[in-house]
Coordinates of C-alpha atoms and ligand atoms in Angstrom, one line a residue:
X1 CA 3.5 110.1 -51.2
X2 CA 5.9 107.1 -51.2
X3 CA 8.7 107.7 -48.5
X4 CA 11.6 107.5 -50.6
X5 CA 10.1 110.1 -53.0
X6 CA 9.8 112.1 -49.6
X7 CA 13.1 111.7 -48.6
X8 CA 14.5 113.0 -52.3
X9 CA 12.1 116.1 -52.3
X10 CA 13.5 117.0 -48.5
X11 CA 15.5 120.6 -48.9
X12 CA 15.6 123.3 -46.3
X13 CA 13.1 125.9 -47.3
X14 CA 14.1 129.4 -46.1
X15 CA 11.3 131.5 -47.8
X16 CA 7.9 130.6 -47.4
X17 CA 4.9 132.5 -49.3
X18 CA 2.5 132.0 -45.9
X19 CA 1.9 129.7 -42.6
X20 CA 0.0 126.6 -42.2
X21 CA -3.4 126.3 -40.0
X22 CA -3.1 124.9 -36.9
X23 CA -4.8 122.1 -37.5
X24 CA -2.0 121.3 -40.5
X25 CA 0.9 121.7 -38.3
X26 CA -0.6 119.4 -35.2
X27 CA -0.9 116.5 -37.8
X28 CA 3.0 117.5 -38.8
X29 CA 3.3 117.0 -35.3
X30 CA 1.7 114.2 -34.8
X31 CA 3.6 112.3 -37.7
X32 CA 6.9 113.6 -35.5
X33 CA 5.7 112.3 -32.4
X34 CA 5.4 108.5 -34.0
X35 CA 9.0 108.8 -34.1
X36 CA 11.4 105.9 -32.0
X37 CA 12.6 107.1 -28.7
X38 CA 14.6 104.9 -26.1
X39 CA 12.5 103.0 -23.3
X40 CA 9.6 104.5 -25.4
X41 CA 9.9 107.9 -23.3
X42 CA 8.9 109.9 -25.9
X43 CA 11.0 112.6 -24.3
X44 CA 9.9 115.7 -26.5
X45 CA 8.2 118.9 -26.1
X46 CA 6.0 120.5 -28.8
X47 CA 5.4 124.9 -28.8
X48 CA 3.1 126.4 -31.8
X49 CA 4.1 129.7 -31.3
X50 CA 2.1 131.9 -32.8
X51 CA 2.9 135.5 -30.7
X52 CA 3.8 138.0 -33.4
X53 CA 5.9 139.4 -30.4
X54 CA 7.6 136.3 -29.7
X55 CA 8.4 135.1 -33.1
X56 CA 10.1 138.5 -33.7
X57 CA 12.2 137.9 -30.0
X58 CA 13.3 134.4 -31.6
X59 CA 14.2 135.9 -34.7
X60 CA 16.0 138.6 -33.7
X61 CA 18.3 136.6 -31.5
X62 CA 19.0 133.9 -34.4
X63 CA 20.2 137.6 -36.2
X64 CA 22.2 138.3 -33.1
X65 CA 23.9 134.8 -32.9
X66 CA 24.9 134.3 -36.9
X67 CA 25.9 137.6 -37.3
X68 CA 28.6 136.8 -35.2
X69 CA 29.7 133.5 -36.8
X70 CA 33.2 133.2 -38.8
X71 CA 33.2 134.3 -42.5
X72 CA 33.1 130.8 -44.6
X73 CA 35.6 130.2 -47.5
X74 CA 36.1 133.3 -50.0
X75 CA 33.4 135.3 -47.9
X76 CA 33.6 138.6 -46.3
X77 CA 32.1 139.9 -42.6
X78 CA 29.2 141.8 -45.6
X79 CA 28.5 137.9 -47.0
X80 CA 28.0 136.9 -42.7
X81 CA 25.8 140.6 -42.1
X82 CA 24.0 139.5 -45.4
X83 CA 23.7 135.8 -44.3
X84 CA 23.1 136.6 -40.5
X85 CA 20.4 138.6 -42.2
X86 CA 18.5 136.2 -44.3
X87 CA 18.2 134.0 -41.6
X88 CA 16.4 136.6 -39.5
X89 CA 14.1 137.0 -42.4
X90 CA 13.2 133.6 -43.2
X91 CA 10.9 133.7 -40.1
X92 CA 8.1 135.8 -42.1
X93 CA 5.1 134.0 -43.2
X94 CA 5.7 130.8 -41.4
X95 CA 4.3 128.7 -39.3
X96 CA 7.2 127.8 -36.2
X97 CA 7.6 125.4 -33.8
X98 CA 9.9 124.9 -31.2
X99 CA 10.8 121.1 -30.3
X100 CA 12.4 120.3 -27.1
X101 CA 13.9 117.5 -25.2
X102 CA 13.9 116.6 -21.6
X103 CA 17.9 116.9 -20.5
X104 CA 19.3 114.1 -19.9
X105 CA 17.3 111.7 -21.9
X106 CA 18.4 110.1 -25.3
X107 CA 18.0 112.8 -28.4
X108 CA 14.7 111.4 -29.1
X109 CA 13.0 114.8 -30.5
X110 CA 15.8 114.6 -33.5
X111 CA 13.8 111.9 -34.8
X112 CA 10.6 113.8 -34.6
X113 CA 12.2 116.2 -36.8
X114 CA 12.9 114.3 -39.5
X115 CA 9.3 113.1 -39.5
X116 CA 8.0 116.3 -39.3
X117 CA 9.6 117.4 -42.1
X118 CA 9.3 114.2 -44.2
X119 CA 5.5 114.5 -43.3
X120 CA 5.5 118.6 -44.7
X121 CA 6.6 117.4 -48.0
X122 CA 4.4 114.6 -48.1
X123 CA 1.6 117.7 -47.3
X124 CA 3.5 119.5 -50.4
X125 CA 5.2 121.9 -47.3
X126 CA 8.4 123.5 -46.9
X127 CA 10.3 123.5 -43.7
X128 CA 13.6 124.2 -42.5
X129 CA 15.6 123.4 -38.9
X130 CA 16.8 126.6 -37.2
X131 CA 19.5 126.1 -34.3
X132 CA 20.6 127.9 -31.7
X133 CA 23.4 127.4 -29.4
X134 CA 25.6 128.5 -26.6
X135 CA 24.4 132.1 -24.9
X136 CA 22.1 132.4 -27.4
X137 CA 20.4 128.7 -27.2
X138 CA 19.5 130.1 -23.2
X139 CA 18.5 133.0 -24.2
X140 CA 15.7 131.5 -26.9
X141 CA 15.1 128.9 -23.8
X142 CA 14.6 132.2 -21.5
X143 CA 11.9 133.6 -24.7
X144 CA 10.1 130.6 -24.9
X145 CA 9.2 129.8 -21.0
X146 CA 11.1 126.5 -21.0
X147 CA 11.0 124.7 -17.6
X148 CA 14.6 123.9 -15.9
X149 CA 15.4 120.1 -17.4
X150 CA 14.2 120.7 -21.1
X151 CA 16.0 122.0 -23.7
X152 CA 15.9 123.5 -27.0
X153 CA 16.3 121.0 -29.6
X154 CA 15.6 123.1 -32.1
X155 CA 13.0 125.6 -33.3
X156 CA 11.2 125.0 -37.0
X157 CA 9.7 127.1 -39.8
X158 CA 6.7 125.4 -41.9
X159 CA 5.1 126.6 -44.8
X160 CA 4.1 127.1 -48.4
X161 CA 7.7 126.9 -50.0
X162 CA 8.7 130.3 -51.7
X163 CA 11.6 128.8 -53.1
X164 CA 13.0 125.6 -54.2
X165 CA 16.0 125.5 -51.7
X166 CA 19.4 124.2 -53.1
X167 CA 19.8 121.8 -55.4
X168 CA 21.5 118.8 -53.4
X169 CA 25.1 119.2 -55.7
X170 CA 24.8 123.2 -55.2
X171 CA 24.7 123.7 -51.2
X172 CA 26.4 126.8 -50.8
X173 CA 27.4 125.6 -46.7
X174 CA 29.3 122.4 -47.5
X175 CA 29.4 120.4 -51.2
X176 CA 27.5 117.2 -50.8
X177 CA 30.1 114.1 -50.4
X178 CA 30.0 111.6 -52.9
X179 CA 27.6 108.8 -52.2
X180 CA 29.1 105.9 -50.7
X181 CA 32.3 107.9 -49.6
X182 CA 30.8 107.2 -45.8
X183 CA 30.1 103.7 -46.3
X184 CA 32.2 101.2 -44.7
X185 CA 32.7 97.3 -43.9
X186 CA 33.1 95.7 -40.9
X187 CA 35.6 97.9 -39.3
X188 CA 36.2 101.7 -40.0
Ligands
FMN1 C1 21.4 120.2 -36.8 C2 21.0 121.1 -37.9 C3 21.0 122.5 -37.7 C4 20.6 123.4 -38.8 N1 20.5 124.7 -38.5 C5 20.1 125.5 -39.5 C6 19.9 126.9 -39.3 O1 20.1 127.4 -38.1 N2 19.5 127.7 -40.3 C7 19.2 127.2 -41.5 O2 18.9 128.0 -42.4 N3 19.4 125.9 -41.8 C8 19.8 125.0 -40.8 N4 19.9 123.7 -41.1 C9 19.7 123.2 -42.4 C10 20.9 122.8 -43.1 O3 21.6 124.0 -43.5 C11 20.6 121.9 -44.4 O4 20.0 120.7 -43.9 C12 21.8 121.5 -45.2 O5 22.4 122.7 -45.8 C13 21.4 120.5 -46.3 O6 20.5 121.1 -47.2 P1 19.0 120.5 -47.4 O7 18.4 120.4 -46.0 O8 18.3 121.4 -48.3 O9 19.2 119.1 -48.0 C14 20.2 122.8 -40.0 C15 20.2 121.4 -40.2 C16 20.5 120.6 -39.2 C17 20.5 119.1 -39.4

Protein backbone atom coordinates (compact mmCIF):
# COMPACT_ATOMS: atom_id res chain seq x y z
CA UNK A 1 0.00 0.00 0.00
CA UNK A 2 1.32 3.43 -0.98
CA UNK A 3 1.94 5.57 2.27
CA UNK A 4 -0.23 8.37 1.62
CA UNK A 5 -3.10 5.98 0.92
CA UNK A 6 -2.09 4.67 4.50
CA UNK A 7 -2.04 7.72 6.05
CA UNK A 8 -5.91 8.56 4.59
CA UNK A 9 -7.24 5.03 5.73
CA UNK A 10 -5.63 5.80 9.43
CA UNK A 11 -8.84 5.99 12.00
CA UNK A 12 -8.89 4.78 15.54
CA UNK A 13 -10.62 1.48 15.56
CA UNK A 14 -12.37 0.75 18.87
CA UNK A 15 -14.12 -2.63 18.03
CA UNK A 16 -12.25 -5.23 16.62
CA UNK A 17 -13.97 -8.74 15.42
CA UNK A 18 -10.58 -10.76 16.83
CA UNK A 19 -6.60 -10.47 17.63
CA UNK A 20 -3.64 -10.82 15.37
CA UNK A 21 -1.00 -13.79 15.67
CA UNK A 22 1.99 -13.05 17.23
CA UNK A 23 3.92 -13.30 14.55
CA UNK A 24 1.57 -10.33 12.81
CA UNK A 25 1.96 -8.03 15.49
CA UNK A 26 6.06 -8.42 15.90
CA UNK A 27 6.28 -7.39 12.20
CA UNK A 28 3.81 -4.23 13.32
CA UNK A 29 6.40 -3.92 15.65
CA UNK A 30 9.17 -4.09 13.82
CA UNK A 31 7.80 -1.49 11.19
CA UNK A 32 7.50 0.88 14.63
CA UNK A 33 10.83 0.19 15.75
CA UNK A 34 12.33 1.63 12.13
CA UNK A 35 10.98 4.78 13.47
CA UNK A 36 13.69 8.11 14.02
CA UNK A 37 14.82 8.51 17.46
CA UNK A 38 17.49 11.18 18.74
CA UNK A 39 21.26 9.97 18.87
CA UNK A 40 19.69 6.84 17.33
CA UNK A 41 18.77 5.51 21.02
CA UNK A 42 15.95 3.84 20.03
CA UNK A 43 14.67 4.45 23.52
CA UNK A 44 11.44 2.20 23.43
CA UNK A 45 10.09 -0.75 25.10
CA UNK A 46 7.81 -3.31 23.42
CA UNK A 47 5.07 -5.76 25.91
CA UNK A 48 2.69 -8.35 23.85
CA UNK A 49 0.52 -8.93 26.49
CA UNK A 50 -1.36 -11.66 26.06
CA UNK A 51 -2.53 -12.60 30.02
CA UNK A 52 -6.36 -12.79 29.90
CA UNK A 53 -5.81 -11.59 33.61
CA UNK A 54 -3.80 -8.76 32.83
CA UNK A 55 -5.48 -7.37 29.91
CA UNK A 56 -8.72 -7.28 32.09
CA UNK A 57 -6.38 -5.34 35.07
CA UNK A 58 -5.49 -2.68 32.17
CA UNK A 59 -8.89 -2.46 31.10
CA UNK A 60 -10.51 -2.08 34.13
CA UNK A 61 -8.34 0.84 35.19
CA UNK A 62 -8.78 2.68 31.74
CA UNK A 63 -12.79 2.22 33.01
CA UNK A 64 -11.67 3.62 36.41
CA UNK A 65 -9.74 6.67 34.94
CA UNK A 66 -12.44 7.92 32.12
CA UNK A 67 -15.26 7.34 34.12
CA UNK A 68 -14.04 10.11 36.10
CA UNK A 69 -13.32 12.58 33.25
CA UNK A 70 -15.47 15.93 32.76
CA UNK A 71 -18.72 15.62 30.82
CA UNK A 72 -17.88 17.11 27.15
CA UNK A 73 -20.16 19.74 25.49
CA UNK A 74 -24.14 18.95 25.68
CA UNK A 75 -23.17 15.54 27.55
CA UNK A 76 -24.40 14.26 30.77
CA UNK A 77 -22.20 12.16 33.78
CA UNK A 78 -24.69 8.79 31.80
CA UNK A 79 -22.87 10.01 28.20
CA UNK A 80 -19.11 9.82 30.47
CA UNK A 81 -20.51 6.17 32.42
CA UNK A 82 -21.49 5.17 28.76
CA UNK A 83 -18.18 6.46 27.28
CA UNK A 84 -15.97 5.45 30.31
CA UNK A 85 -17.66 2.21 29.38
CA UNK A 86 -16.96 1.65 25.78
CA UNK A 87 -13.53 2.25 26.34
CA UNK A 88 -13.30 -0.64 28.78
CA UNK A 89 -14.84 -2.76 26.18
CA UNK A 90 -12.89 -2.04 23.27
CA UNK A 91 -10.12 -4.27 24.83
CA UNK A 92 -12.10 -7.57 23.65
CA UNK A 93 -10.76 -9.45 20.87
CA UNK A 94 -7.65 -7.57 20.41
CA UNK A 95 -4.34 -8.00 20.23
CA UNK A 96 -2.47 -5.06 22.82
CA UNK A 97 0.69 -3.83 23.26
CA UNK A 98 2.12 -1.62 25.60
CA UNK A 99 4.95 0.86 24.21
CA UNK A 100 7.17 2.46 26.59
CA UNK A 101 9.93 4.99 26.81
CA UNK A 102 13.00 5.20 28.84
CA UNK A 103 12.43 8.64 31.19
CA UNK A 104 14.23 11.11 30.32
CA UNK A 105 15.08 10.41 26.79
CA UNK A 106 13.47 12.24 23.68
CA UNK A 107 9.66 10.88 23.03
CA UNK A 108 11.02 8.57 20.51
CA UNK A 109 8.39 5.59 21.00
CA UNK A 110 5.60 8.27 19.61
CA UNK A 111 7.13 7.70 16.40
CA UNK A 112 6.93 4.03 16.64
CA UNK A 113 3.36 4.46 17.04
CA UNK A 114 2.56 6.10 14.19
CA UNK A 115 4.37 3.41 12.22
CA UNK A 116 2.76 0.84 13.87
CA UNK A 117 -0.33 1.85 13.03
CA UNK A 118 0.36 3.11 9.49
CA UNK A 119 1.94 -0.46 9.07
CA UNK A 120 -1.67 -2.26 10.54
CA UNK A 121 -3.56 -0.56 7.79
CA UNK A 122 -1.05 -1.35 5.32
CA UNK A 123 -1.79 -5.22 6.85
CA UNK A 124 -5.69 -4.23 6.34
CA UNK A 125 -5.65 -3.89 10.53
CA UNK A 126 -7.33 -1.76 12.89
CA UNK A 127 -5.66 -0.18 15.83
CA UNK A 128 -6.29 2.44 18.24
CA UNK A 129 -3.85 4.47 20.97
CA UNK A 130 -5.19 4.02 24.57
CA UNK A 131 -3.70 6.60 27.23
CA UNK A 132 -3.37 6.68 30.61
CA UNK A 133 -2.32 9.27 32.84
CA UNK A 134 -1.75 10.70 36.31
CA UNK A 135 -2.66 7.93 39.29
CA UNK A 136 -3.86 5.81 36.94
CA UNK A 137 -0.75 5.98 34.21
CA UNK A 138 1.33 4.40 37.68
CA UNK A 139 -0.97 2.25 38.37
CA UNK A 140 -1.01 0.51 34.61
CA UNK A 141 2.98 1.01 35.06
CA UNK A 142 2.56 -1.01 38.53
CA UNK A 143 0.20 -3.88 36.22
CA UNK A 144 2.58 -4.16 33.66
CA UNK A 145 6.11 -4.79 35.72
CA UNK A 146 7.67 -1.69 34.34
CA UNK A 147 11.24 -1.09 35.74
CA UNK A 148 11.93 2.38 37.64
CA UNK A 149 13.15 4.83 34.49
CA UNK A 150 10.55 3.66 31.80
CA UNK A 151 7.35 4.83 31.32
CA UNK A 152 4.18 4.17 29.73
CA UNK A 153 3.88 5.72 26.49
CA UNK A 154 0.99 4.28 25.71
CA UNK A 155 -0.75 0.95 25.51
CA UNK A 156 -2.36 -0.22 21.86
CA UNK A 157 -5.21 -2.41 20.61
CA UNK A 158 -4.62 -4.29 17.08
CA UNK A 159 -6.97 -6.14 15.21
CA UNK A 160 -9.47 -7.13 12.55
CA UNK A 161 -11.50 -3.75 12.44
CA UNK A 162 -15.27 -4.29 13.63
CA UNK A 163 -16.04 -0.90 12.62
CA UNK A 164 -15.14 1.79 10.43
CA UNK A 165 -14.24 4.44 13.14
CA UNK A 166 -15.33 8.04 12.43
CA UNK A 167 -15.40 9.61 9.47
CA UNK A 168 -12.49 12.35 9.65
CA UNK A 169 -15.48 15.50 9.37
CA UNK A 170 -17.66 13.47 12.06
CA UNK A 171 -15.19 12.97 15.29
CA UNK A 172 -17.53 13.14 18.00
CA UNK A 173 -14.17 14.39 20.52
CA UNK A 174 -13.14 17.52 18.63
CA UNK A 175 -14.40 18.64 14.86
CA UNK A 176 -11.51 18.29 12.52
CA UNK A 177 -9.84 22.05 11.82
CA UNK A 178 -9.93 23.09 8.49
CA UNK A 179 -6.90 22.22 6.42
CA UNK A 180 -4.36 24.77 6.35
CA UNK A 181 -5.89 26.74 9.31
CA UNK A 182 -2.35 25.53 11.24
CA UNK A 183 -0.18 26.46 8.46
CA UNK A 184 1.94 29.37 8.85
CA UNK A 185 4.96 31.43 7.21
CA UNK A 186 7.95 32.45 8.50
CA UNK A 187 6.83 33.62 11.87
CA UNK A 188 3.71 32.55 13.82
C1 LIG B 1 -2.03 10.94 22.48
C2 LIG B 1 -3.29 10.23 22.07
C3 LIG B 1 -4.07 9.64 23.05
C4 LIG B 1 -5.24 8.96 22.69
N1 LIG B 1 -5.95 8.30 23.67
C5 LIG B 1 -7.03 7.59 23.32
C6 LIG B 1 -7.72 6.82 24.28
O1 LIG B 1 -7.35 6.73 25.45
N2 LIG B 1 -8.81 6.13 23.88
C7 LIG B 1 -9.26 6.16 22.59
O2 LIG B 1 -10.28 5.51 22.29
N3 LIG B 1 -8.64 6.89 21.65
C8 LIG B 1 -7.52 7.58 21.98
N4 LIG B 1 -6.84 8.28 21.02
C9 LIG B 1 -7.35 8.34 19.63
C10 LIG B 1 -7.98 9.69 19.31
O3 LIG B 1 -9.23 9.81 19.95
C11 LIG B 1 -8.12 9.80 17.79
O4 LIG B 1 -6.86 9.74 17.19
C12 LIG B 1 -8.81 11.09 17.35
O5 LIG B 1 -10.13 11.15 17.81
C13 LIG B 1 -8.81 11.24 15.81
O6 LIG B 1 -9.51 10.16 15.22
P1 LIG B 1 -8.80 9.18 14.19
O7 LIG B 1 -7.59 8.56 14.89
O8 LIG B 1 -9.83 8.14 13.85
O9 LIG B 1 -8.37 9.97 13.01
C14 LIG B 1 -5.66 8.93 21.34
C15 LIG B 1 -4.86 9.53 20.36
C16 LIG B 1 -3.68 10.14 20.71
C17 LIG B 1 -2.80 10.72 19.63
Amino acid sequence: MEAYEAIEKRRSIRIFKQGVSEEQLRKIILAGTKAPSAGNRQPWEFIIIDDQKIIDQLAETKYQQNRRMSPRKGEGQDEVEQNALHQKKSFQNASIVAVCNKKGDAPGAWLCIENMSLAAVADGLGSVIVSYWGNYKEEAEKILGLPEGYELTSVMKFGVPGEQGFSRDKNPFTPRRPEFSWLHKNRF
